[in-house]
PDB file of C-alpha atoms and ligand atoms in Angstrom:
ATOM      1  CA  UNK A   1      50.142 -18.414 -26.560  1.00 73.00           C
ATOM      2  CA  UNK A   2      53.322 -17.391 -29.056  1.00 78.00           C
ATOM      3  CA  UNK A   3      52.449 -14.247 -30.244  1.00 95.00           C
ATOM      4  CA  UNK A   4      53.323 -12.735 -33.293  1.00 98.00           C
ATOM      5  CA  UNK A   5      52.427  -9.812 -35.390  1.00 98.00           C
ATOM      6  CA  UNK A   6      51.290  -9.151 -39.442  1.00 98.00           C
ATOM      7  CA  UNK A   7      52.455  -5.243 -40.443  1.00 98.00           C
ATOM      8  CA  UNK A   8      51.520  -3.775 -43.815  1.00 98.00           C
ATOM      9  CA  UNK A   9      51.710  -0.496 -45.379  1.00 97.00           C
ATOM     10  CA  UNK A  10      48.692  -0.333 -47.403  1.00 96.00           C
ATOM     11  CA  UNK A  11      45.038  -1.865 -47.059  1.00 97.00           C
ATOM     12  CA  UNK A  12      46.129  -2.988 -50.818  1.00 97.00           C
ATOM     13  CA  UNK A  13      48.725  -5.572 -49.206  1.00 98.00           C
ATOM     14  CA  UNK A  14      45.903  -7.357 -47.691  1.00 98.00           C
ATOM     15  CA  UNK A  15      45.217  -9.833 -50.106  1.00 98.00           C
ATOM     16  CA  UNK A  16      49.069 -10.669 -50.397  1.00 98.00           C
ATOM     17  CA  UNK A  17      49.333 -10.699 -46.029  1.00 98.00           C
ATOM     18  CA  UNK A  18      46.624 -12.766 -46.036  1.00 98.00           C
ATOM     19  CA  UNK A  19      48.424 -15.625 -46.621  1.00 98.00           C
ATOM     20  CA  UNK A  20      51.146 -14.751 -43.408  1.00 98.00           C
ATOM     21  CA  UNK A  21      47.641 -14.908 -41.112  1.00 98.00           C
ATOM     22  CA  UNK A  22      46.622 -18.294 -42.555  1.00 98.00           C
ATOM     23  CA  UNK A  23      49.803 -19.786 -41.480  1.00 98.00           C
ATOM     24  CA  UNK A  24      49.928 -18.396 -38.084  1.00 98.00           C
ATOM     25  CA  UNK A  25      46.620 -19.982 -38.210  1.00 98.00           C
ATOM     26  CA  UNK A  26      47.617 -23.128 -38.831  1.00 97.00           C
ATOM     27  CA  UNK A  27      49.872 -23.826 -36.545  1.00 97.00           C
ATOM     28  CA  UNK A  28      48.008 -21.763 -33.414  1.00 97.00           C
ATOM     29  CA  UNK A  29      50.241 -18.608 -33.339  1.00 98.00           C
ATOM     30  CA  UNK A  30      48.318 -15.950 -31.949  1.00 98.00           C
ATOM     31  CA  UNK A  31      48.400 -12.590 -33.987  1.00 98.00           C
ATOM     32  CA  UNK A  32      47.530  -9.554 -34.221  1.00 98.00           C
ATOM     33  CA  UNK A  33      47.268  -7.792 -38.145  1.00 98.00           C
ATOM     34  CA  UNK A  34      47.477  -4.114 -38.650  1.00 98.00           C
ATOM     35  CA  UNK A  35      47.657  -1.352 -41.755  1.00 98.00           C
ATOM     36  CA  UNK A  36      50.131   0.905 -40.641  1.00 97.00           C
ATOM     37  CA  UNK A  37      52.396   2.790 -42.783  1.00 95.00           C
ATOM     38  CA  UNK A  38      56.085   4.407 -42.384  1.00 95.00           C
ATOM     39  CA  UNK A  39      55.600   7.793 -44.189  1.00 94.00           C
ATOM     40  CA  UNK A  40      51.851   8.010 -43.763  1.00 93.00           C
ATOM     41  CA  UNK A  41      51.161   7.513 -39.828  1.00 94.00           C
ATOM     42  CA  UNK A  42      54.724   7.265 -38.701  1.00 96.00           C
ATOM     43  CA  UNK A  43      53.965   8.206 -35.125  1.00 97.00           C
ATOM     44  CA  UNK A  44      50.889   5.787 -34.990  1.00 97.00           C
ATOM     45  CA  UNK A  45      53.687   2.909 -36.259  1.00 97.00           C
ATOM     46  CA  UNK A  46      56.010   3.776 -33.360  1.00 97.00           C
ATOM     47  CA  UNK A  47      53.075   3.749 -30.946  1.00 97.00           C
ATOM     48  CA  UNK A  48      52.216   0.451 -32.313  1.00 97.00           C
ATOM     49  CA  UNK A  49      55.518  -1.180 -31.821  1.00 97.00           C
ATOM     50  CA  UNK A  50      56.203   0.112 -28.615  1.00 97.00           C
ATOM     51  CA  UNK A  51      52.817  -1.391 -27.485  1.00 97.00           C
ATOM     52  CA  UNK A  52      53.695  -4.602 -29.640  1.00 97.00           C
ATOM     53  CA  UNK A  53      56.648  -5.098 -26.872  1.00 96.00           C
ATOM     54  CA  UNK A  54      54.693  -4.420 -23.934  1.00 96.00           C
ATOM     55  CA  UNK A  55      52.065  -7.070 -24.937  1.00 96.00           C
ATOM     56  CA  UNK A  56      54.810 -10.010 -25.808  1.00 96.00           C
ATOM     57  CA  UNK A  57      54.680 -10.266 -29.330  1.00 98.00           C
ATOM     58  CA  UNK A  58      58.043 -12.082 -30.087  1.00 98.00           C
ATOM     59  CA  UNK A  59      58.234 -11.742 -33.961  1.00 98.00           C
ATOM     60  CA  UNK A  60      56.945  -9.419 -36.614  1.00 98.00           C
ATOM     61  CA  UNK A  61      56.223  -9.481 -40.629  1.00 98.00           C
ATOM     62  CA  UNK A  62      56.717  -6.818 -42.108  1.00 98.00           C
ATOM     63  CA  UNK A  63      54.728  -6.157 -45.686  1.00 98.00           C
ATOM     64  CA  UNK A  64      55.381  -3.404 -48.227  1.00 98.00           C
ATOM     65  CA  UNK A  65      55.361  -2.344 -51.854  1.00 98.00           C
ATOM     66  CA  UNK A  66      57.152   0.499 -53.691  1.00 97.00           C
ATOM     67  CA  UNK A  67      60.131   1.827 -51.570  1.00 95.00           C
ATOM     68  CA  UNK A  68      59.153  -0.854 -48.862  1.00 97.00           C
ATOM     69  CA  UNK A  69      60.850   0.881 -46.076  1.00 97.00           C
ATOM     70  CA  UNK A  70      58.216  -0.153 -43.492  1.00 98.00           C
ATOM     71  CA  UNK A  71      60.423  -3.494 -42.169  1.00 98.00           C
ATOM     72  CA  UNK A  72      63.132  -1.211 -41.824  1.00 98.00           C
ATOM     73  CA  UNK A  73      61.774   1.665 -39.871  1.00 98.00           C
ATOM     74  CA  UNK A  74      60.195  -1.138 -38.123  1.00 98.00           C
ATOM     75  CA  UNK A  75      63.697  -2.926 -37.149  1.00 98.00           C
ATOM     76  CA  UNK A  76      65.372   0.518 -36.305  1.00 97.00           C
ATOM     77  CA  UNK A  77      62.522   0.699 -33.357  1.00 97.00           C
ATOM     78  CA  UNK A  78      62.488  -3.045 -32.142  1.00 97.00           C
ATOM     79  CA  UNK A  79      65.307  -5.940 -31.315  1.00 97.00           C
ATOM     80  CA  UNK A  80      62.673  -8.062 -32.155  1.00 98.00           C
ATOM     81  CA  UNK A  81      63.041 -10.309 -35.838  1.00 98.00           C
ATOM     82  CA  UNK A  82      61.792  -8.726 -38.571  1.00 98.00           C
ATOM     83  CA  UNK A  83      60.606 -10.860 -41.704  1.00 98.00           C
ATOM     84  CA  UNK A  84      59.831  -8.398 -44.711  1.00 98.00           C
ATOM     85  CA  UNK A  85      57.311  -9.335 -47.318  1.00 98.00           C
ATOM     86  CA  UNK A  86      58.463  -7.411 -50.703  1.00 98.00           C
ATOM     87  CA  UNK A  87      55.109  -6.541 -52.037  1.00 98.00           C
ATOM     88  CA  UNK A  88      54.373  -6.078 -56.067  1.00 98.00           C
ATOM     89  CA  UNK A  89      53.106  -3.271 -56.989  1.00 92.00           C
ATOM     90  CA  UNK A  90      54.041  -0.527 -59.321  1.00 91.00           C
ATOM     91  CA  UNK A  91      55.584  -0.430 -62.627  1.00 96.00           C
ATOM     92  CA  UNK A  92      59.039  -2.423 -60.675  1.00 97.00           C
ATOM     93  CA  UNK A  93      56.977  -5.746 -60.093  1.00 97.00           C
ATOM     94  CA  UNK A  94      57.951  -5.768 -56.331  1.00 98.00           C
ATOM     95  CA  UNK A  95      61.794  -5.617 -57.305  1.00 98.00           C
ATOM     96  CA  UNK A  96      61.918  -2.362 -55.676  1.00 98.00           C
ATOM     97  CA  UNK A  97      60.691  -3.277 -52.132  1.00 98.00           C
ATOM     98  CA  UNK A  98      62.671  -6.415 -52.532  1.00 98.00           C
ATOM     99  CA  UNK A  99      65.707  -4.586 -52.601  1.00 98.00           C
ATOM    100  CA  UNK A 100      64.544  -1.953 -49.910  1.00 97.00           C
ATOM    101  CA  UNK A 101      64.656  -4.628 -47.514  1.00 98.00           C
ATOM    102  CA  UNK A 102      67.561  -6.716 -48.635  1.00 97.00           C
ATOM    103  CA  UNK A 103      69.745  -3.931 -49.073  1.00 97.00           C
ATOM    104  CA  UNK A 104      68.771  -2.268 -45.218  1.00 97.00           C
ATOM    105  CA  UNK A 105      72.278  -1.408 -43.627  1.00 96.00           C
ATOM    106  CA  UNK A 106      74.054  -2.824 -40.746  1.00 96.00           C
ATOM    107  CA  UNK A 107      72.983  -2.896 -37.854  1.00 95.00           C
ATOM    108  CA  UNK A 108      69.686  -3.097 -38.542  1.00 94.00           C
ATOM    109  CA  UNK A 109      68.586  -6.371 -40.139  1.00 96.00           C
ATOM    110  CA  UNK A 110      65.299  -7.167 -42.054  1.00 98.00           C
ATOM    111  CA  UNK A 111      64.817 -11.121 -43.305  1.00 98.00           C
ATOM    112  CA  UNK A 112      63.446 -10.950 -46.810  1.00 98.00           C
ATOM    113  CA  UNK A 113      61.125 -13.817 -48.263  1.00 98.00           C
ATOM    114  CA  UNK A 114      60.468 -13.783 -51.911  1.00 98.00           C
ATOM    115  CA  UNK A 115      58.148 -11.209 -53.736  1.00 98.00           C
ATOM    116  CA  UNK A 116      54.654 -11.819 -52.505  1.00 98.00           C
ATOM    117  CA  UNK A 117      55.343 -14.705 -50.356  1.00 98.00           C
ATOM    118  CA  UNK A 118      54.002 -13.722 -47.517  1.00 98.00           C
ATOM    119  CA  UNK A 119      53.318 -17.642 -46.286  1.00 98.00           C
ATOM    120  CA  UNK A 120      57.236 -17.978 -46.331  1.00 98.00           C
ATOM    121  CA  UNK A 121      57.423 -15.335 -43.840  1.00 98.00           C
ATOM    122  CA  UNK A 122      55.350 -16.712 -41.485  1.00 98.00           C
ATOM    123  CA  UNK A 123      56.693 -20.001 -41.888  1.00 98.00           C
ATOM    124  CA  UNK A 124      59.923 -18.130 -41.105  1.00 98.00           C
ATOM    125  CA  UNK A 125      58.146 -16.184 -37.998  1.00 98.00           C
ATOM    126  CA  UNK A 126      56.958 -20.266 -36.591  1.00 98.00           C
ATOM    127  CA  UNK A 127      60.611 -21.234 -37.095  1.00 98.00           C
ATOM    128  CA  UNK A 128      62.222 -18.635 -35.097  1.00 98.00           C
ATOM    129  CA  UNK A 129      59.245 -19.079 -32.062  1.00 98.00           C
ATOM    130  CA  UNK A 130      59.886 -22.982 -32.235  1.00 97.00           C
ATOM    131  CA  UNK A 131      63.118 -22.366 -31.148  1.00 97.00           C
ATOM    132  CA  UNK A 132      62.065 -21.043 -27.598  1.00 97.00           C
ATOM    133  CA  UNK A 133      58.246 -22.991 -27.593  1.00 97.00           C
ATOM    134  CA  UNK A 134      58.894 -27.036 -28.292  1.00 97.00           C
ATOM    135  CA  UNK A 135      54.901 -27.552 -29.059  1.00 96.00           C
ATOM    136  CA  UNK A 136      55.617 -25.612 -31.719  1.00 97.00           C
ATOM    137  CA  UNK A 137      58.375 -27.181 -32.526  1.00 97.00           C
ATOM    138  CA  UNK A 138      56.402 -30.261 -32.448  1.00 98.00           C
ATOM    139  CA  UNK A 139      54.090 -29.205 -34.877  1.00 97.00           C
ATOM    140  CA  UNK A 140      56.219 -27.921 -37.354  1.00 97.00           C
ATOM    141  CA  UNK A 141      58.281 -31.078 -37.984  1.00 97.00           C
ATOM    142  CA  UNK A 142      54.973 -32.962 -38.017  1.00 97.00           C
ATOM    143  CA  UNK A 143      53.614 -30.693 -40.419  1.00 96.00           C
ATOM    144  CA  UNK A 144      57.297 -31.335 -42.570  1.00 95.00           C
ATOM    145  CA  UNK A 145      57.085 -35.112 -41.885  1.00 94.00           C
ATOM    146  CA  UNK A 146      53.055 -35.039 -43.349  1.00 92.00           C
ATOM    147  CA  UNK A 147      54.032 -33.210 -46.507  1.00 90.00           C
ATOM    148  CA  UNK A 148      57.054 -35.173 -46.781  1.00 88.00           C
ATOM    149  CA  UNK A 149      54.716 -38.674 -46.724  1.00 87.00           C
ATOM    150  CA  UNK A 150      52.508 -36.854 -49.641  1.00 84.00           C
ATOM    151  CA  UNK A 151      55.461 -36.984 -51.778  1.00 83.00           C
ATOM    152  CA  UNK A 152      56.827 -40.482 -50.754  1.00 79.00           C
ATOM    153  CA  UNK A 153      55.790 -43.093 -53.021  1.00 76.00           C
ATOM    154  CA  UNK A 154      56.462 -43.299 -56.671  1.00 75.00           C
ATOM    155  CA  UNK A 155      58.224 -40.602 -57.792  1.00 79.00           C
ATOM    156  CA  UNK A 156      58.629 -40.991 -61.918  1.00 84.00           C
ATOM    157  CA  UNK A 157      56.511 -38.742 -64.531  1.00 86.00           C
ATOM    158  CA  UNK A 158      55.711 -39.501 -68.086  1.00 92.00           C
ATOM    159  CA  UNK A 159      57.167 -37.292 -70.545  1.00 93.00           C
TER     160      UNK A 159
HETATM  161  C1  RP5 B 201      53.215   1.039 -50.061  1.00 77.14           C
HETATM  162  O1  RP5 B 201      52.802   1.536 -51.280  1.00 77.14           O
HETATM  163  C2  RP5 B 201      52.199   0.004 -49.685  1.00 77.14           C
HETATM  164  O2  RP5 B 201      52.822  -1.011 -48.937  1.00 77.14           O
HETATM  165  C3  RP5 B 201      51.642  -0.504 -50.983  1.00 77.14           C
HETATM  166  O3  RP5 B 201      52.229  -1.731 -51.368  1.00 77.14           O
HETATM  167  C4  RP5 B 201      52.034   0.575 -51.962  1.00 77.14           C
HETATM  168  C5  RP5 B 201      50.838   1.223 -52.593  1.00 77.14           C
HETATM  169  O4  RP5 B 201      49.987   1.692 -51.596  1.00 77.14           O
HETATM  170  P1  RP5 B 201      48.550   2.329 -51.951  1.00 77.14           P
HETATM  171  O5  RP5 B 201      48.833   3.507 -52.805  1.00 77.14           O
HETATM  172  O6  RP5 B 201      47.794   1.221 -52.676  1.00 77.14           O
HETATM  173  O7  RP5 B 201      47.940   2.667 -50.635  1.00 77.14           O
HETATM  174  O8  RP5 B 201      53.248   2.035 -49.102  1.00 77.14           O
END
């Protein structure tokens, strides 16, 4: 089993993370989720990862609101991908985490999804396994070619 892990900074990112889980779900990645945050239990987050590595986990997601630099303190300890989830909440609408993870400086990459779209991260997360697990790879282009048959057909709309 591909594993694969869901990060967040705040038991109020749950409901937004949730969605990450439901995807890894769907297409059998095995993960593990877990409220960990970068200024409040640093040491407990670099215990974490460490332990992440030991156990195989091959990609990580990464959620945060406000400054949002959990993905980031998260890359600088790991080679492994990091996909950041830009959270919204505060008076910036998630702008400000979106840009704490866009803007992280070289070397140390974080992939950014869109504000709250923690399914796209995931999605990202399956991509990046299928490359090294073909099952996976199986299932996501049959999971493209399904949603592209829902759309075949006719295509016009009254206006
Ligand atoms: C960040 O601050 C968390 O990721 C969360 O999005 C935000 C607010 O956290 P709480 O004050 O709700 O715990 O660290």
């Amino acid at each position: 089993m591909v594993k694969a892990a869901v990060i967040f900074g705040s038991r109020s990112d749950a409901g937004v993370m949730k969605k990450a889980a439901e995807v890894f779900k769907e297409f059998g990645v095995e993960y593990g989720s877990f409220v960990l945050s970068a200024h409040r239990s640093p040491e407990l987050l670099e215990e974490t990862i460490a332990e992440l590595e030991k156990d195989g986990t091959e990609v990580i997601v990464a959620g945060a609101g406000l400054a949002a630099h959990l993905p980031g303190v998260i890359a600088s300890r790991t080679a492994l991908p990091v996909i950041g989830v830009p959270i919204a909440s505060g008076t910036l609408g998630g702008m400000d985490a979106l840009l704490s993870m866009a803007q992280m400086p070289k070397p140390m990459p974080v992939a950014v999804v869109g504000v709250d779209n923690a399914a796209n991260a995931a999605y990202l997360g399956v991509e990046i396994l299928a490359l090294k697990y073909p099952e996976l790879r199986t299932k996501l282009e049959a999971f493209r070619a399904k949603m592209k048959a829902g759309l075949a057909g006719d295509s016009r709309i009254e206006l």
